[in-house]
Amino acid sequence: MAAAPRPVLADDLPAQADYESLKVAAEWYAVLQDAETGPRQRAAWQRWLDARPEHSRAWAHVEAVSRRFALFRADGEREAAEKAVQVASRRAPSRRQAAGRVLALGGVGILGWLSWRLTPLPAVVTAWRSDYATGIGEQRDILLADDTRVWLNTRSAIDVHFNQDRRLVTLASGEILIETGRDARQRPFFVDTRFGRLQALGTRFTVRQTEDDVLLAVYDGQVRIQNLAGRAAVVRAGEQMRFTADGISAAAPADPAREAWSRGVILAENLSLADLIAELGRYHAGYMGVDPRVAGLRVVGRYPANDRDRTLAMLERDLPIRVQRTLPWWVTLEPR
């Protein structure tokens, strides 16, 4: 069986089937949305659906992605929600202020706002409870009280806890870039993650947290890792390490791509097409898949993270692929 393409919207979606089943399921979905679809076509769809378990899984996946867009098929409603949330994001440094502004969205409502963000419920709850958070495709640049700058990447959330003895940022989800400020009281600066604590030693570094591990890349100064098992390591400028609750990897050269996102760039240095599309998918709602026949193509270049169409056009120009848009929110890359 061919390897399944990596989904953009994971977490709470049904398990994926193989690539071909997903492709056909999306095509059937488009057909069945046509008001002129008759009983014969629906019967053919039902026969396809019942033929293999993979077809049912693929159909469930397509339906789940579709439901994320159900409340915002009207352009005016989606634009109103987007504009309102963007205004709230610019004006509201605290979660209390953000709550007031989101409640004031009126006709769009809480349910509509959550659907526009298109994040799984646990991630929405995490973001709602956090001091600072971003949605899909959103990035924020925050200046903390000690002149530390924190950039939040797409779908990220942090809490900030400063007191007389220490400065602490807790990464609830996603990815951040930190440039520590000079603290007059010389309080230590920590970053807490689900797998351990980092201590910054006058530095610039990124932290990316996933379900499986944390990736720390240091670009200036040093950062000390101590994971939940008590193991420790120091990561120096130009190095990166991954760690889990009970292990720390060997040092590797710091990946420039892990800093480039703060400038709105996806940096590909001999990256596979599948990995590039997975990274691009972090910034956009919907589904993007890659045919296994072209998934291993190597890509080199700089791509705009928040302009999916431009990035896909650049890839289509430079690689032997074509972009197939089965539905507005379902895109696949296939051999030309």
Phi, psi and omega in degrees: 000138180292149179295139181284143176291150182284132183280155172280314180259103182253225173064287185245016177273156176299157179299142182281152170265194179286166186302313183297321179296319177297318180297313181293322178300317178296321179295318177296321180299316179297319180297315185288345175283345180286126182298338182271002178296129185256179182300326181295317179292322179293324178293321178295319176299317181297321178296318177297316183299321184277350189291322185214148177301327179299327180293319179295320178295318179296317180297318178299322180294315180297317180297321181295317177296319181299320182298332179297336184256358190301321185280351186232037176284337176278122185301319183298320181292318180293318180297321179296317179296315182298314181297316181296317181292322179297318178297316179298321181295319182290325189265346190246099178283343183243156180291333179293316178294320179299320180300316180298319182288321179293322177297336182273008181289351173065241186298334179291311172078167180299314183298319179295319179298316180297320180292324178297322180293332175057037175253151175300153185306315179301322180290323178297314180298317178301313180297319182297327182273352186271159178292320180222140181206158176230154175263190179296127178080358182262143174226146181227148177241115187241137175254118181274173187297335181263015182073013170287137176255135178233125173258131176256129176276182180306140176051056181232157180209139178223157168241147182239126181229102176250135172220194184291338188254337186203163172243126185226128171246128177255121178273105181283322179197155171088219191216139180224154169242130183237135172236102190290143177270166177275113184271125182300330181266002177054040177284141177295151182246123182239153169234122177265135175234175182291343183248000179160184184245143175247142173240119181278135180245068180063079199203173173232124187203161176242150177227123178239120184251129175236182177294334188263325184196181174237134177252121177249125175236128185248130182247345177203138180077212182217155176223133178263131176259136165225112183276180186294336178277357179092358178288146185226154176201153176249127180255124184262168180304134181088006181238161171218153177218151170254147175214153175239189180297331185234008181210156177228131182284171172288156179292144176226163177300138180296132181280118179300335180296333182284354173249335186296332182300333180294345175256013178078022186240136166262117184260120180248117176239092184060043179269146176289152179300320179299317180291323178296316180292324175299319178292315178300323181296338178295338186259001187220142174283153180111194183239133172229124179235162181233127176301132181305336181291339179239001185300330184271000178302139182270141185233136175229128178158180178242128186231141180289122185295324188259014177232084185298316184297320179294317179298316179296323178295321178296318179293320180294329178288322190262343184240159179281059182228165170228150180263120180255118179254088181292320176223161180304331183249013181228107185236136175229152176251126187230164176298143179285000000 
